PDB file of C-alpha atoms and ligand atoms in Angstrom:
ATOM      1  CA  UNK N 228     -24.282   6.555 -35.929  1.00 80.00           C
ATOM      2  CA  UNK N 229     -24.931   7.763 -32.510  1.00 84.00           C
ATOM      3  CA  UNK N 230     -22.557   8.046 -29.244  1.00 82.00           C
ATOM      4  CA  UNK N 231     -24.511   5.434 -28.009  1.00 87.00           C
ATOM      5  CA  UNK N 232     -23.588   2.989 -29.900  1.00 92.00           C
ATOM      6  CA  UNK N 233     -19.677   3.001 -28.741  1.00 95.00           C
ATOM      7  CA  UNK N 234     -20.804   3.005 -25.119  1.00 94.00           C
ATOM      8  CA  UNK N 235     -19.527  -0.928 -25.172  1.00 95.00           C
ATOM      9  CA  UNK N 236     -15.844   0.877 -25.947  1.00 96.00           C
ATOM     10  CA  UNK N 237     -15.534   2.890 -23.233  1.00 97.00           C
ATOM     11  CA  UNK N 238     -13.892   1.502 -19.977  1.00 97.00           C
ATOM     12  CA  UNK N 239     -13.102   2.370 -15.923  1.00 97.00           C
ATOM     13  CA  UNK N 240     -11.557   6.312 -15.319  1.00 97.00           C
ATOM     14  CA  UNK N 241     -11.300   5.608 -11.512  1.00 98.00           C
ATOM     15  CA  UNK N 242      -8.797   7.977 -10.491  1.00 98.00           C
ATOM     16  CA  UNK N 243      -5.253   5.802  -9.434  1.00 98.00           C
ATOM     17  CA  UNK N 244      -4.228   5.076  -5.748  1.00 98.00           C
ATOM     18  CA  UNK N 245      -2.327   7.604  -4.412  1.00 98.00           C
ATOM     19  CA  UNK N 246       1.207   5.063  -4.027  1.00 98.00           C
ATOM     20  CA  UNK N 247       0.036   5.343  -8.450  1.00 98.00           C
ATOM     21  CA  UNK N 248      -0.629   9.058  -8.150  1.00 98.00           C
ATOM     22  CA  UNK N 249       2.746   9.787  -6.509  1.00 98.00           C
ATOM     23  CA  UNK N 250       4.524   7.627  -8.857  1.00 98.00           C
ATOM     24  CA  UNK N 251       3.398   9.700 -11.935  1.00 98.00           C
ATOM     25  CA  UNK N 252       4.092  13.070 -10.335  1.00 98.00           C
ATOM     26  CA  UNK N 253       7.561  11.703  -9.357  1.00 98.00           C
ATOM     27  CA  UNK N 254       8.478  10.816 -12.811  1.00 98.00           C
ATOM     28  CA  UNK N 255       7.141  14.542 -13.680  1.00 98.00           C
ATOM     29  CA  UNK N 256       8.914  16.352 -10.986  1.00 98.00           C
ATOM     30  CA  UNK N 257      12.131  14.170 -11.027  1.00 98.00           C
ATOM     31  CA  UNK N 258      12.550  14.148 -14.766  1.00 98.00           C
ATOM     32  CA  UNK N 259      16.127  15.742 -16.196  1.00 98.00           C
ATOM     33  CA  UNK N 260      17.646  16.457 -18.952  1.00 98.00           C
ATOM     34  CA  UNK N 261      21.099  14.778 -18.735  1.00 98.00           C
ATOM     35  CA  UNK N 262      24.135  15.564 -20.828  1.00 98.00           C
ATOM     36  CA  UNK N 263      26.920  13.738 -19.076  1.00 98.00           C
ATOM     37  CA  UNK N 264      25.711  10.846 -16.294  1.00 98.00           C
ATOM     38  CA  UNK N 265      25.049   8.291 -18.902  1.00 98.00           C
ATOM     39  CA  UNK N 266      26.551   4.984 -17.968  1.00 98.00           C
ATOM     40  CA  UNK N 267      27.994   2.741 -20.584  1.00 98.00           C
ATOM     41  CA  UNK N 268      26.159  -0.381 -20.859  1.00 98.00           C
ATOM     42  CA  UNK N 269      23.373  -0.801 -23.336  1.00 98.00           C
ATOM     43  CA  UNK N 270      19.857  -0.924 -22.712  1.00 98.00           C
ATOM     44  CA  UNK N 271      18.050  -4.155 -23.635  1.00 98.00           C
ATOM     45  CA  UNK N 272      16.248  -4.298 -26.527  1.00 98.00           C
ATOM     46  CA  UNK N 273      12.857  -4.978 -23.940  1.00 98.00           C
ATOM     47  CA  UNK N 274      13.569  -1.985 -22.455  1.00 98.00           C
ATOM     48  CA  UNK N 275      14.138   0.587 -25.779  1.00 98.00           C
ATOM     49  CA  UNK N 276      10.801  -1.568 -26.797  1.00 98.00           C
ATOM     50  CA  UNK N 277       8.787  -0.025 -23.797  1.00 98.00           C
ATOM     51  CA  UNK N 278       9.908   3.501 -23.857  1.00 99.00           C
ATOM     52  CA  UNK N 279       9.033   3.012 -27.711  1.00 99.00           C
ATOM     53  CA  UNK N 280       5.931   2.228 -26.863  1.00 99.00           C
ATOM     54  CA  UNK N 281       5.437   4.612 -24.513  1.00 99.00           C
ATOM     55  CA  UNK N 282       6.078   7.118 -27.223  1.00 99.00           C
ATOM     56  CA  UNK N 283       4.295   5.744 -29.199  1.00 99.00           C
ATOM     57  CA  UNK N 284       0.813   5.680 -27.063  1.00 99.00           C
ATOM     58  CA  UNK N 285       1.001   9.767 -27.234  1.00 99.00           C
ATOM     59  CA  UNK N 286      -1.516  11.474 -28.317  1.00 98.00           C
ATOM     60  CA  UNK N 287      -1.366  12.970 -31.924  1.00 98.00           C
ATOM     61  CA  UNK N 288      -3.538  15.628 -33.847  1.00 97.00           C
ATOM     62  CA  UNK N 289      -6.261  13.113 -35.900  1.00 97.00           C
ATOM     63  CA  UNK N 290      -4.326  10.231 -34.608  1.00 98.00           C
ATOM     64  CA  UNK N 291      -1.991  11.461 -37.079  1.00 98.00           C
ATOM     65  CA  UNK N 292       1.261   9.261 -35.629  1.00 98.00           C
ATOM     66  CA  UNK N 293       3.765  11.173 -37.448  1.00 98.00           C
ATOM     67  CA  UNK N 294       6.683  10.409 -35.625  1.00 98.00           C
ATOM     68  CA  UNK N 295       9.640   7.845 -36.260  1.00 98.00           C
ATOM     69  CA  UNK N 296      12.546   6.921 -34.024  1.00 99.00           C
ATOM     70  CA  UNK N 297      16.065   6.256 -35.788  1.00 98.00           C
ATOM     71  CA  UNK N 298      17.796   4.134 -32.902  1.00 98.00           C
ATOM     72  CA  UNK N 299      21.335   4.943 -33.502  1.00 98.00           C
ATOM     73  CA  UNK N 300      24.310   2.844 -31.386  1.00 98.00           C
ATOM     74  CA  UNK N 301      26.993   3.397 -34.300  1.00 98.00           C
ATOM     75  CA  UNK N 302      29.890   4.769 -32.683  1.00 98.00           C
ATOM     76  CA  UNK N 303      30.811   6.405 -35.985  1.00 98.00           C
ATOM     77  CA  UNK N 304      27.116   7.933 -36.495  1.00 98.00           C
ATOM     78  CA  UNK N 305      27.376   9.285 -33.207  1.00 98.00           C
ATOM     79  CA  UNK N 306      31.121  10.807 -33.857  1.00 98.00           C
ATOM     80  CA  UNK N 307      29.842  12.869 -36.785  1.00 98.00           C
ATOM     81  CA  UNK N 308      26.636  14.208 -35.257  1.00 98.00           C
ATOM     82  CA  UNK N 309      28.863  15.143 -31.908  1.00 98.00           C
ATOM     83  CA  UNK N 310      31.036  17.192 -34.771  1.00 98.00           C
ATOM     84  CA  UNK N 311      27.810  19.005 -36.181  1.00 98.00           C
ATOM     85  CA  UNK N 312      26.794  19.727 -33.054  1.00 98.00           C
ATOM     86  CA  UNK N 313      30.402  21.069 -32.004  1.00 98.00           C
ATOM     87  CA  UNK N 314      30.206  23.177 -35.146  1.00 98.00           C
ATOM     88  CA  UNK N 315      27.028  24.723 -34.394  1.00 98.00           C
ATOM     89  CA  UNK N 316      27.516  25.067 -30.768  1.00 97.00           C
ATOM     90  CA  UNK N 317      30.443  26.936 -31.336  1.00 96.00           C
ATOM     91  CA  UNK N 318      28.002  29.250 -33.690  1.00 97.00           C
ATOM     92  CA  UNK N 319      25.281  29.584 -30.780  1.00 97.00           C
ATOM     93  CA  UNK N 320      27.867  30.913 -28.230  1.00 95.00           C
ATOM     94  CA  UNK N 321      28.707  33.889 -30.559  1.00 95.00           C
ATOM     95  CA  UNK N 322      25.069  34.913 -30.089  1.00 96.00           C
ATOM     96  CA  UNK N 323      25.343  35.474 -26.731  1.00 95.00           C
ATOM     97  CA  UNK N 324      26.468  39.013 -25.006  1.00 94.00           C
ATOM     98  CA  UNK N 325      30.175  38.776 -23.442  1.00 91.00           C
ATOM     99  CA  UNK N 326      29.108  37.770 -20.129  1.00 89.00           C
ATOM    100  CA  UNK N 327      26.441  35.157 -20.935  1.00 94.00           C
ATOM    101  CA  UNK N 328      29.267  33.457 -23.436  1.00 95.00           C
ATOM    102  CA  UNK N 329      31.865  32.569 -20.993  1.00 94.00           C
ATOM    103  CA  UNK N 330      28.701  31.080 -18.711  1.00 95.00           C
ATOM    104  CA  UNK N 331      27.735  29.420 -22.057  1.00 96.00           C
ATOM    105  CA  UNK N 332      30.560  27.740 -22.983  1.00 95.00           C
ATOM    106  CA  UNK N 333      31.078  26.181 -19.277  1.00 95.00           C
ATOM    107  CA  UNK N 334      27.776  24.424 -19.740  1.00 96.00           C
ATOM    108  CA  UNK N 335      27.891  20.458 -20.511  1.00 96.00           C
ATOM    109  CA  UNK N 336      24.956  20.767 -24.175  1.00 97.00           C
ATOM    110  CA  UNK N 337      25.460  16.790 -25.123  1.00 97.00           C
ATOM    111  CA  UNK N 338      25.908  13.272 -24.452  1.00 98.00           C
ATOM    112  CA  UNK N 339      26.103  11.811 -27.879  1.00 98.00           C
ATOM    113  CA  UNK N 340      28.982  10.353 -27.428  1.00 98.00           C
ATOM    114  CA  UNK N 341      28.869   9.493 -24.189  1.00 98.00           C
ATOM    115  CA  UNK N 342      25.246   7.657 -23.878  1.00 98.00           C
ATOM    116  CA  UNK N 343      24.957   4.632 -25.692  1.00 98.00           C
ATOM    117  CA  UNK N 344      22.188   4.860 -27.793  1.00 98.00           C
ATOM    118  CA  UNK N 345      20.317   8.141 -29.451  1.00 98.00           C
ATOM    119  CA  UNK N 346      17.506   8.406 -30.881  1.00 99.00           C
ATOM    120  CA  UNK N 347      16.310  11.012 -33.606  1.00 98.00           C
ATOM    121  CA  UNK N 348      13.033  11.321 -33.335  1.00 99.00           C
ATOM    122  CA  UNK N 349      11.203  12.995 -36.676  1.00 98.00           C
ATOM    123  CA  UNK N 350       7.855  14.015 -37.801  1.00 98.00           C
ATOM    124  CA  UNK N 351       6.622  12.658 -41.251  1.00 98.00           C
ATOM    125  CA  UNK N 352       3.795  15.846 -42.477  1.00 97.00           C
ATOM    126  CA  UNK N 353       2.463  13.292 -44.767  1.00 97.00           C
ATOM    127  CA  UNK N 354       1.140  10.581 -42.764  1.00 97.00           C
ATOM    128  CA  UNK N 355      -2.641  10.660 -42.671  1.00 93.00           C
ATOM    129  CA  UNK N 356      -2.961  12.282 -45.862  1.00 94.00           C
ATOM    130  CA  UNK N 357      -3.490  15.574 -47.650  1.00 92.00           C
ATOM    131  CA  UNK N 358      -6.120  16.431 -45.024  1.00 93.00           C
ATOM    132  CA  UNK N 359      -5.698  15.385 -41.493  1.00 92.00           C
ATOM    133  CA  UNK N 360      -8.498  15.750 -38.698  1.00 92.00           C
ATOM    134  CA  UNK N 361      -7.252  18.356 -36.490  1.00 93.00           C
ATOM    135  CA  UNK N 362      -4.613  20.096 -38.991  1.00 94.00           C
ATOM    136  CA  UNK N 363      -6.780  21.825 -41.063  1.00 93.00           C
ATOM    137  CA  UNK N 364      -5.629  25.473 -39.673  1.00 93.00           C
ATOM    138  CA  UNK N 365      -2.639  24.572 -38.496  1.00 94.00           C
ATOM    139  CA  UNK N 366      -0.311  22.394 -39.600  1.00 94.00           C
ATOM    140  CA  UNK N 367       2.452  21.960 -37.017  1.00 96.00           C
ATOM    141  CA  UNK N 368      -0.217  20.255 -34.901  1.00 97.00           C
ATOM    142  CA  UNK N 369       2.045  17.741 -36.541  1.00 98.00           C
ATOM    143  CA  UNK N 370       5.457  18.299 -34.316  1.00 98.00           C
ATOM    144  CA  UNK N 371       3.569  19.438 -31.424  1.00 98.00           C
ATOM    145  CA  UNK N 372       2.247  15.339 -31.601  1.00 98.00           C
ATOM    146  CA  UNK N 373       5.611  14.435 -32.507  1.00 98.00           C
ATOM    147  CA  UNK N 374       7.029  15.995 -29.009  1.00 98.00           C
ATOM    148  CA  UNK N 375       4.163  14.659 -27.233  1.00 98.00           C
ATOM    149  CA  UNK N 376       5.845  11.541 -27.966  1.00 99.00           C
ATOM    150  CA  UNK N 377       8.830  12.648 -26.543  1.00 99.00           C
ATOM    151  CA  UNK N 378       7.847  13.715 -23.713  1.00 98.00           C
ATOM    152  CA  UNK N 379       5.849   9.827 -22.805  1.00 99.00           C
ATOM    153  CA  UNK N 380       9.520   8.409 -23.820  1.00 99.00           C
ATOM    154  CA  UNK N 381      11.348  10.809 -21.469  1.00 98.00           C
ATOM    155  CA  UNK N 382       8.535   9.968 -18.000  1.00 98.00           C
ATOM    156  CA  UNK N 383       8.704   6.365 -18.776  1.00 98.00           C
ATOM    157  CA  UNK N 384      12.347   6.648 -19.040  1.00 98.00           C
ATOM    158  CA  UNK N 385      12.892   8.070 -15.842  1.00 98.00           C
ATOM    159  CA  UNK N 386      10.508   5.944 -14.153  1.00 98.00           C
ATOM    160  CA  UNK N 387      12.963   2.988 -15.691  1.00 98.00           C
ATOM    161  CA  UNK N 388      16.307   4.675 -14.446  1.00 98.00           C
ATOM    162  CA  UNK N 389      17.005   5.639 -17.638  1.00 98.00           C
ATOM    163  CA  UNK N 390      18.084   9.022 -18.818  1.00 98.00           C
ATOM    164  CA  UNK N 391      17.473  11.104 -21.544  1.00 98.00           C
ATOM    165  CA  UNK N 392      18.605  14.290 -23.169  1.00 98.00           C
ATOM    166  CA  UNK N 393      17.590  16.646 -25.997  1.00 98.00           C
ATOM    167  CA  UNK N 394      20.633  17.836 -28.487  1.00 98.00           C
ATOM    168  CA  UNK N 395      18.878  20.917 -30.420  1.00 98.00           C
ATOM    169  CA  UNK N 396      21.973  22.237 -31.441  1.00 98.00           C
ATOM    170  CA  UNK N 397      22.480  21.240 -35.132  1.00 97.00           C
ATOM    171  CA  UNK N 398      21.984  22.435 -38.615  1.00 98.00           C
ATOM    172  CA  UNK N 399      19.075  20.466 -39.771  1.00 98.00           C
ATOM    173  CA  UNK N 400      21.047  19.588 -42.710  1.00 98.00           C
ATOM    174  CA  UNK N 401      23.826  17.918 -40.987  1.00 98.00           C
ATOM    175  CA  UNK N 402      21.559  15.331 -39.117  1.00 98.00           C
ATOM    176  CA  UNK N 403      19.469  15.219 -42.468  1.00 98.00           C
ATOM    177  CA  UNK N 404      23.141  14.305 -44.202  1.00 98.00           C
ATOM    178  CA  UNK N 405      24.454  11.945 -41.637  1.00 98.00           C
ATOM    179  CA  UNK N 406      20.778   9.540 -41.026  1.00 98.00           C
ATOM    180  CA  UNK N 407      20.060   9.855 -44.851  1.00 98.00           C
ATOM    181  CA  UNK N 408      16.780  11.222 -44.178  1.00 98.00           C
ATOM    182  CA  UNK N 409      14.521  12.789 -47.134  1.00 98.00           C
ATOM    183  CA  UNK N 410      13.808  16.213 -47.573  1.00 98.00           C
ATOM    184  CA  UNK N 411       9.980  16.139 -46.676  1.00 98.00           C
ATOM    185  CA  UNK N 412      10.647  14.516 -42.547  1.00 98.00           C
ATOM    186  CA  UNK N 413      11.181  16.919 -40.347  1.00 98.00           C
ATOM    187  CA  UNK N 414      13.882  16.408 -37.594  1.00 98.00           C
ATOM    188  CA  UNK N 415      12.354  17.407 -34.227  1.00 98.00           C
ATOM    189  CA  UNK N 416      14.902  15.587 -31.639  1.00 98.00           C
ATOM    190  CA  UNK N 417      18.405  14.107 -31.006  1.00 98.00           C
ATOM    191  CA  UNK N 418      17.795  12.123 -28.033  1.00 98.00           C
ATOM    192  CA  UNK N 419      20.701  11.042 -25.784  1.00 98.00           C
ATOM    193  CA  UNK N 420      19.207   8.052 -24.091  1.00 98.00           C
ATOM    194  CA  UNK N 421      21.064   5.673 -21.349  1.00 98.00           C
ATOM    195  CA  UNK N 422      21.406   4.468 -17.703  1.00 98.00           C
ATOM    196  CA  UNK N 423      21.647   6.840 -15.247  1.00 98.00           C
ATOM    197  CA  UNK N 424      22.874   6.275 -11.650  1.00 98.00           C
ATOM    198  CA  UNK N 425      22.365  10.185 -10.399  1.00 98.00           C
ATOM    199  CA  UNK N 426      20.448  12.846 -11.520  1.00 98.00           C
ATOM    200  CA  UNK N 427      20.411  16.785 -10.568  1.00 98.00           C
ATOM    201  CA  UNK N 428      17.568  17.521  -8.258  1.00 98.00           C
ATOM    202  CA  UNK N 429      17.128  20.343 -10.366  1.00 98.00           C
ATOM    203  CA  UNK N 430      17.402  21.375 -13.889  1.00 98.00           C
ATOM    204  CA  UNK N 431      21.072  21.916 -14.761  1.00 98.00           C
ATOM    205  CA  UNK N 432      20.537  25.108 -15.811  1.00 98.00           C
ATOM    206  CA  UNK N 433      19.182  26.260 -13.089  1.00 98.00           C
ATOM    207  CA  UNK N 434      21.547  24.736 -10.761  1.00 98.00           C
ATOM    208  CA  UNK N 435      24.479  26.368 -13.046  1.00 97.00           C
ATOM    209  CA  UNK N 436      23.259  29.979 -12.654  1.00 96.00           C
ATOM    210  CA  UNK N 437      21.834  29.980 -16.569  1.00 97.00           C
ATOM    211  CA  UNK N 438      18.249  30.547 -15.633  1.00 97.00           C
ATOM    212  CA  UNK N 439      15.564  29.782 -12.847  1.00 98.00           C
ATOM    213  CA  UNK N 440      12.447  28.423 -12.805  1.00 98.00           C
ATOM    214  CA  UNK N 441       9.863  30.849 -13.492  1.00 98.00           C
ATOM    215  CA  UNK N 442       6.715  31.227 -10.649  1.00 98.00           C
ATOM    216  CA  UNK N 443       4.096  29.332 -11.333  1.00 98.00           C
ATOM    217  CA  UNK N 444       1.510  31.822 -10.526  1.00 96.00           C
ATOM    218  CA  UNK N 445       2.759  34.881 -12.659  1.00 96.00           C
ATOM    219  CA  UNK N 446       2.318  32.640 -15.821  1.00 98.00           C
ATOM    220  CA  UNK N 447      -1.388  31.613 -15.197  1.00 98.00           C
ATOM    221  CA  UNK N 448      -4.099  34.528 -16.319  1.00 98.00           C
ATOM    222  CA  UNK N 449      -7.588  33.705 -15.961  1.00 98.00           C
ATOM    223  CA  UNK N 450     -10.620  34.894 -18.126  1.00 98.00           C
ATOM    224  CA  UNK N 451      -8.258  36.905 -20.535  1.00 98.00           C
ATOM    225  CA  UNK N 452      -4.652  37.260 -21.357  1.00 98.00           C
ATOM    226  CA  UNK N 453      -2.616  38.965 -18.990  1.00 96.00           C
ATOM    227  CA  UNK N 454      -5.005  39.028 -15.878  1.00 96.00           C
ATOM    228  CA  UNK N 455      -3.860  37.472 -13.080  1.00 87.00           C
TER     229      UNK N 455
HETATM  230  C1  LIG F 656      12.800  21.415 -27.268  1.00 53.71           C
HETATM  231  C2  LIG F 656      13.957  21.226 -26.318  1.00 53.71           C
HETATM  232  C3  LIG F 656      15.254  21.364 -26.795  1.00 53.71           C
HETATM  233  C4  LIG F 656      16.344  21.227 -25.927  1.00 53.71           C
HETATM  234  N1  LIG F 656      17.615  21.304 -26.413  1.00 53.71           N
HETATM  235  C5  LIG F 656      18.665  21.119 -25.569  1.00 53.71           C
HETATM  236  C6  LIG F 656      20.005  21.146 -26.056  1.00 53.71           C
HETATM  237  O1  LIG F 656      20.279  21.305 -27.232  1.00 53.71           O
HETATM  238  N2  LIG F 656      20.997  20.936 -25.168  1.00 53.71           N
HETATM  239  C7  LIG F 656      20.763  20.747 -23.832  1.00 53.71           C
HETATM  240  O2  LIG F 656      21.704  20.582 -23.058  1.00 53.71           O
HETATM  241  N3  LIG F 656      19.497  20.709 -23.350  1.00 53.71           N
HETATM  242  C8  LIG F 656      18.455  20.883 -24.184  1.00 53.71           C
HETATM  243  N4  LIG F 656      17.174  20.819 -23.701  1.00 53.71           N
HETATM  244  C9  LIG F 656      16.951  20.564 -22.259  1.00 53.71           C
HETATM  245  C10 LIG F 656      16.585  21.830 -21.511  1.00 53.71           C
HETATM  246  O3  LIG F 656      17.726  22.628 -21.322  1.00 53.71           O
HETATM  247  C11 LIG F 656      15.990  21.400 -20.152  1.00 53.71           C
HETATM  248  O4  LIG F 656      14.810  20.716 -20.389  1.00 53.71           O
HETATM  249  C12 LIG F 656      15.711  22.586 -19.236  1.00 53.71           C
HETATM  250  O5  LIG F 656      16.893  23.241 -18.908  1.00 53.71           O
HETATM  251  C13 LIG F 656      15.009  22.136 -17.941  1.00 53.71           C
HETATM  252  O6  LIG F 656      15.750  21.119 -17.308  1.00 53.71           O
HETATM  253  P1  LIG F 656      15.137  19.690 -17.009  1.00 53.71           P
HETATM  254  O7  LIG F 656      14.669  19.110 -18.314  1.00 53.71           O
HETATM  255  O8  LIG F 656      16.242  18.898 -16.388  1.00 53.71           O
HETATM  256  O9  LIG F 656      13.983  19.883 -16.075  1.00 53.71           O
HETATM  257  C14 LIG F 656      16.092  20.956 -24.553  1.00 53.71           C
HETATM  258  C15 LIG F 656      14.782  20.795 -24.093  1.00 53.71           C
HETATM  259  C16 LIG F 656      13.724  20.923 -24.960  1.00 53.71           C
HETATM  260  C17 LIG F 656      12.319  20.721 -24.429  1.00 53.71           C
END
């Protein structure tokens, strides 16, 4: 078998128009992570179907695909995985020096409750098999694909008005509990997902006083690490 042969495969790389070009970096640069300016209505089933598929069109370590999406609308579901999250949150501000905590605990973490649909997004280490193309020396190629994923789902979501957030703040085990989900998935995202009428115009944190963006050109070294 030679490359030739799958020359009949391969189709146009044109580079986009630049109205296309702009609309990509604007769904880069105007992505957030919302907590609290979900709106209440649901999202059609079309539209959780496209940022699906969106996520689903990432790329993955041997074509691997190890994700999964749990939709979850179930007010109940929700009200329990807000409570794990309250329990660990309250956990993760105790970390924090004096100062930082009473910042910390003014910060908006969430939207469970408040968006109308979340998704957990997991990573399943034994799709593809024992040995997976790409994972041979190093196996969390696995949840690096998995956020991949996650990332498509949160562009095409903006693009769509939507909004999404990312709930970290959890005991594994609770989620694990709550979603019935077996021991060997792991759980990479909550995923606050819903209609959004405004947006910060910069990342929350940031706008709060928690931390700034970092310049650009201080994290970029060239020929070896560290030179600039
Ligand atoms: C892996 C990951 C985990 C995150 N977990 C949380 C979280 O638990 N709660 C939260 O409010 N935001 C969470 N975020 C959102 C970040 O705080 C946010 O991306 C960052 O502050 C930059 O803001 P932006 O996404 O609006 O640009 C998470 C983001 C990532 C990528």
């Amino acid at each position: 078998m030679q490359q030739d042969d799958f020359d009949h495969a391969l189709v146009s790389a044109e580079e986009f128009s630049d109205a296309d070009k702009q609309a990509v970096y604007r769904a880069i640069e105007t992505r957030r992570d919302v907590r609290d300016q979900f709106l209440p209505e649901p999202l059609s089933d079309e539209l959780i179907g496209n940022l699906l598929k969106a996520a689903h069109a990432a790329p993955s370590v041997g074509f691997m695909q190890p994700w999964n999406f749990t939709l979850v609308t179930d007010g109940k579901v929700k009200q329990r995985v807000w409570e794990a999250f309250s329990r660990a949150n309250a956990e993760a501000s105790d970390m924090f020096g004096e100062e930082q905590r009473a910042l910390y605990r003014n910060l908006k973490l969430e939207g469970i409750r408040k968006a109308p649909l979340s998704i957990c997004v997991t990573c399943d280490p034994t799709r593809g098999g024992d040995v997976v193309l790409g994972r041979t020396h190093n196996p969390r190629m696995d949840v690096y694909s998995t956020v991949c994923a996650i990332q498509n789902l949160w562009l095409a979501a903006r693009a769509e008005g939507v909004g999404v957030g990312w709930v970290s703040i959890f005991h594994d085990d609770d989620i694990r509990d709550i979603l019935d989900i077996p021991p060997h998935i792991e759980i990479v995202a909550w995923l606050c997902v819903g209609h959004v009428e405004t947006l910060y115009g910069e990342p929350e944190l940031a706008v709060k006083g928690w931390r700034q963006r970092l310049p650009l050109d201080e994290l970029v070294f060239r020929d070896r690490w560290g030179a600039t």
